Amino acid sequence: MGLLAYLKTQFMVHLLIGFVFVVSGLVINFVQLCTLVLWPVNKQLYRRLNCRLAYSLWSQLVMLLEWWSCTECTLFTDQATVDRFGKEHVVIILNHNFEIDFLCGWTMCERFGVLGSSKVLAKRELLYVPLIGWTWYFLEIVFCKRKWEEDQDTVIEGLERLSDYPEYMWFLLYCEGTRFTEKKHRVSMEVAISKGLPVLKYHLLPRTKGFTTAVQCLRGTVAAVYDVTLNFRGNKNPSLLGILYGKKYEADMCVRRFPLEEIPLDEKEAAQWLHKLYQEKDALQEMYNQKGVFPGQQFKPPRRPWTLLNFLSWATVLLSPLFSCVLGVFASGSPLLILTFLGFVGAASFGVRRLIGVTEIEKGSSYGNQEFKKKE
């Protein structure tokens, strides 16, 4: 085992990475708070600044995937679709099977220059998660309680507000509503059978309200829908903790572009279009499990150095005073100072672990176990 491989497994190194992410995130959130004064004066300047501030935070997670774990991401699509990446507003539909599916999406956003302006329809609970939810608030992320009767006005207002967004944005939708588990899949397919809908093997029954509303509200802004089907070679089930330990994964992403004009205007017909799309996604996953590849030409967009340089810059600024502080604490010989410092380390490790826990499947929400039984 080489020195770098050894360092990737060490708890103190993970703690230092977590320290840089958390402290830089708090600094970024404070700067974002200060930019609120720009909103009534120059809304577009506010948005551009916050895109770059968000990039400075999210790119640290992308750095872990690209440079720390050296995970490779391969696209299966066509040249015409690749040529449009980062040059149009789009809605992204991504399967929700893995703990790091969002991170694979972010690395593609980064490589095509839309990481800072990427959007998502997120569950409202995430708004209260430090750093993540706070940063998303300033980015005008649309939050929902996943109860359409309560969400309708909020979601429509949030989507319409994005109609004049100044930077190309990729708006992510997890149409399944929650991450795939066997229990949720069983309940979901019971609902599909009761409604006369096709049974899916690798996906949950898509919830159509968010999709049809997003398409309706963003017509005239969004040019296309990108359907993205993600899987990992070797039947791997990666985790953010595995990424932190430097484990390398190989992600494959099948991307299909559908011009918005192809999606029906009628809500019922658009919902049927989405159900058909998920049947096709299921067939793609079946093909991948049998052949180990998706159809289409393979592309490997090169990773860019900016995520690494951004992290190294923050690490230089934040770790130097931290090391000086640690040396001063132990040099003082004060039991109170040393115990206080150790308590801080314990609290920091707990906080980092909690942030990682947000992505873990076994700690995911119970949404979907029973909610599928209720009418959308």
PDB file of N, CA and C in Angstrom, residues 16 19-20 24 60 308-324:
ATOM      1  N   LEU A  16      -9.938  16.053   8.687  1.00  0.00           N
ATOM      2  CA  LEU A  16      -9.413  17.302   8.129  1.00  0.00           C
ATOM      3  C   LEU A  16     -10.172  17.701   6.865  1.00  0.00           C
ATOM      4  N   PHE A  19     -13.373  19.030   8.036  1.00  0.00           N
ATOM      5  CA  PHE A  19     -13.175  20.364   8.618  1.00  0.00           C
ATOM      6  C   PHE A  19     -13.146  21.425   7.523  1.00  0.00           C
ATOM      7  N   VAL A  20     -12.403  21.161   6.458  1.00  0.00           N
ATOM      8  CA  VAL A  20     -12.312  22.126   5.355  1.00  0.00           C
ATOM      9  C   VAL A  20     -13.694  22.335   4.730  1.00  0.00           C
ATOM     10  N   SER A  24     -15.431  25.959   5.356  1.00  0.00           N
ATOM     11  CA  SER A  24     -15.580  26.722   4.108  1.00  0.00           C
ATOM     12  C   SER A  24     -17.053  26.903   3.769  1.00  0.00           C
ATOM     13  N   GLN A  60     -16.029  20.638  -3.914  1.00  0.00           N
ATOM     14  CA  GLN A  60     -15.217  19.870  -2.963  1.00  0.00           C
ATOM     15  C   GLN A  60     -15.673  18.419  -2.903  1.00  0.00           C
ATOM     16  N   LEU A 308     -10.011  20.368  -7.811  1.00  0.00           N
ATOM     17  CA  LEU A 308      -8.837  20.105  -6.967  1.00  0.00           C
ATOM     18  C   LEU A 308      -8.202  21.406  -6.499  1.00  0.00           C
ATOM     19  N   LEU A 309      -8.057  22.359  -7.413  1.00  0.00           N
ATOM     20  CA  LEU A 309      -7.446  23.643  -7.042  1.00  0.00           C
ATOM     21  C   LEU A 309      -8.307  24.388  -6.026  1.00  0.00           C
ATOM     22  N   ASN A 310      -9.608  24.305  -6.180  1.00  0.00           N
ATOM     23  CA  ASN A 310     -10.509  24.952  -5.234  1.00  0.00           C
ATOM     24  C   ASN A 310     -10.339  24.366  -3.837  1.00  0.00           C
ATOM     25  N   PHE A 311     -10.299  23.030  -3.743  1.00  0.00           N
ATOM     26  CA  PHE A 311     -10.140  22.391  -2.431  1.00  0.00           C
ATOM     27  C   PHE A 311      -8.780  22.727  -1.827  1.00  0.00           C
ATOM     28  N   LEU A 312      -7.723  22.667  -2.616  1.00  0.00           N
ATOM     29  CA  LEU A 312      -6.389  22.961  -2.094  1.00  0.00           C
ATOM     30  C   LEU A 312      -6.296  24.402  -1.600  1.00  0.00           C
ATOM     31  N   SER A 313      -6.992  25.306  -2.276  1.00  0.00           N
ATOM     32  CA  SER A 313      -6.993  26.710  -1.833  1.00  0.00           C
ATOM     33  C   SER A 313      -7.657  26.844  -0.468  1.00  0.00           C
ATOM     34  N   TRP A 314      -8.838  26.228  -0.327  1.00  0.00           N
ATOM     35  CA  TRP A 314      -9.521  26.272   0.970  1.00  0.00           C
ATOM     36  C   TRP A 314      -8.691  25.582   2.055  1.00  0.00           C
ATOM     37  N   ALA A 315      -8.080  24.444   1.711  1.00  0.00           N
ATOM     38  CA  ALA A 315      -7.274  23.716   2.700  1.00  0.00           C
ATOM     39  C   ALA A 315      -6.089  24.558   3.173  1.00  0.00           C
ATOM     40  N   THR A 316      -5.455  25.265   2.241  1.00  0.00           N
ATOM     41  CA  THR A 316      -4.312  26.115   2.606  1.00  0.00           C
ATOM     42  C   THR A 316      -4.738  27.231   3.556  1.00  0.00           C
ATOM     43  N   VAL A 317      -5.864  27.841   3.257  1.00  0.00           N
ATOM     44  CA  VAL A 317      -6.350  28.959   4.067  1.00  0.00           C
ATOM     45  C   VAL A 317      -6.805  28.502   5.455  1.00  0.00           C
ATOM     46  N   LEU A 318      -7.452  27.343   5.530  1.00  0.00           N
ATOM     47  CA  LEU A 318      -8.093  26.928   6.779  1.00  0.00           C
ATOM     48  C   LEU A 318      -7.237  26.019   7.653  1.00  0.00           C
ATOM     49  N   LEU A 319      -6.383  25.187   7.050  1.00  0.00           N
ATOM     50  CA  LEU A 319      -5.622  24.236   7.862  1.00  0.00           C
ATOM     51  C   LEU A 319      -4.403  24.864   8.528  1.00  0.00           C
ATOM     52  N   SER A 320      -3.836  25.871   7.897  1.00  0.00           N
ATOM     53  CA  SER A 320      -2.655  26.519   8.503  1.00  0.00           C
ATOM     54  C   SER A 320      -2.976  27.084   9.900  1.00  0.00           C
ATOM     55  N   PRO A 321      -4.026  27.906  10.039  1.00  0.00           N
ATOM     56  CA  PRO A 321      -4.352  28.384  11.394  1.00  0.00           C
ATOM     57  C   PRO A 321      -4.819  27.264  12.315  1.00  0.00           C
ATOM     58  N   LEU A 322      -5.439  26.205  11.761  1.00  0.00           N
ATOM     59  CA  LEU A 322      -5.861  25.086  12.610  1.00  0.00           C
ATOM     60  C   LEU A 322      -4.660  24.395  13.236  1.00  0.00           C
ATOM     61  N   PHE A 323      -3.635  24.114  12.417  1.00  0.00           N
ATOM     62  CA  PHE A 323      -2.439  23.462  12.947  1.00  0.00           C
ATOM     63  C   PHE A 323      -1.747  24.341  13.989  1.00  0.00           C
ATOM     64  N   SER A 324      -1.697  25.642  13.735  1.00  0.00           N
ATOM     65  CA  SER A 324      -1.085  26.564  14.708  1.00  0.00           C
ATOM     66  C   SER A 324      -1.848  26.547  16.018  1.00  0.00           C
TER      67      SER A 324
END
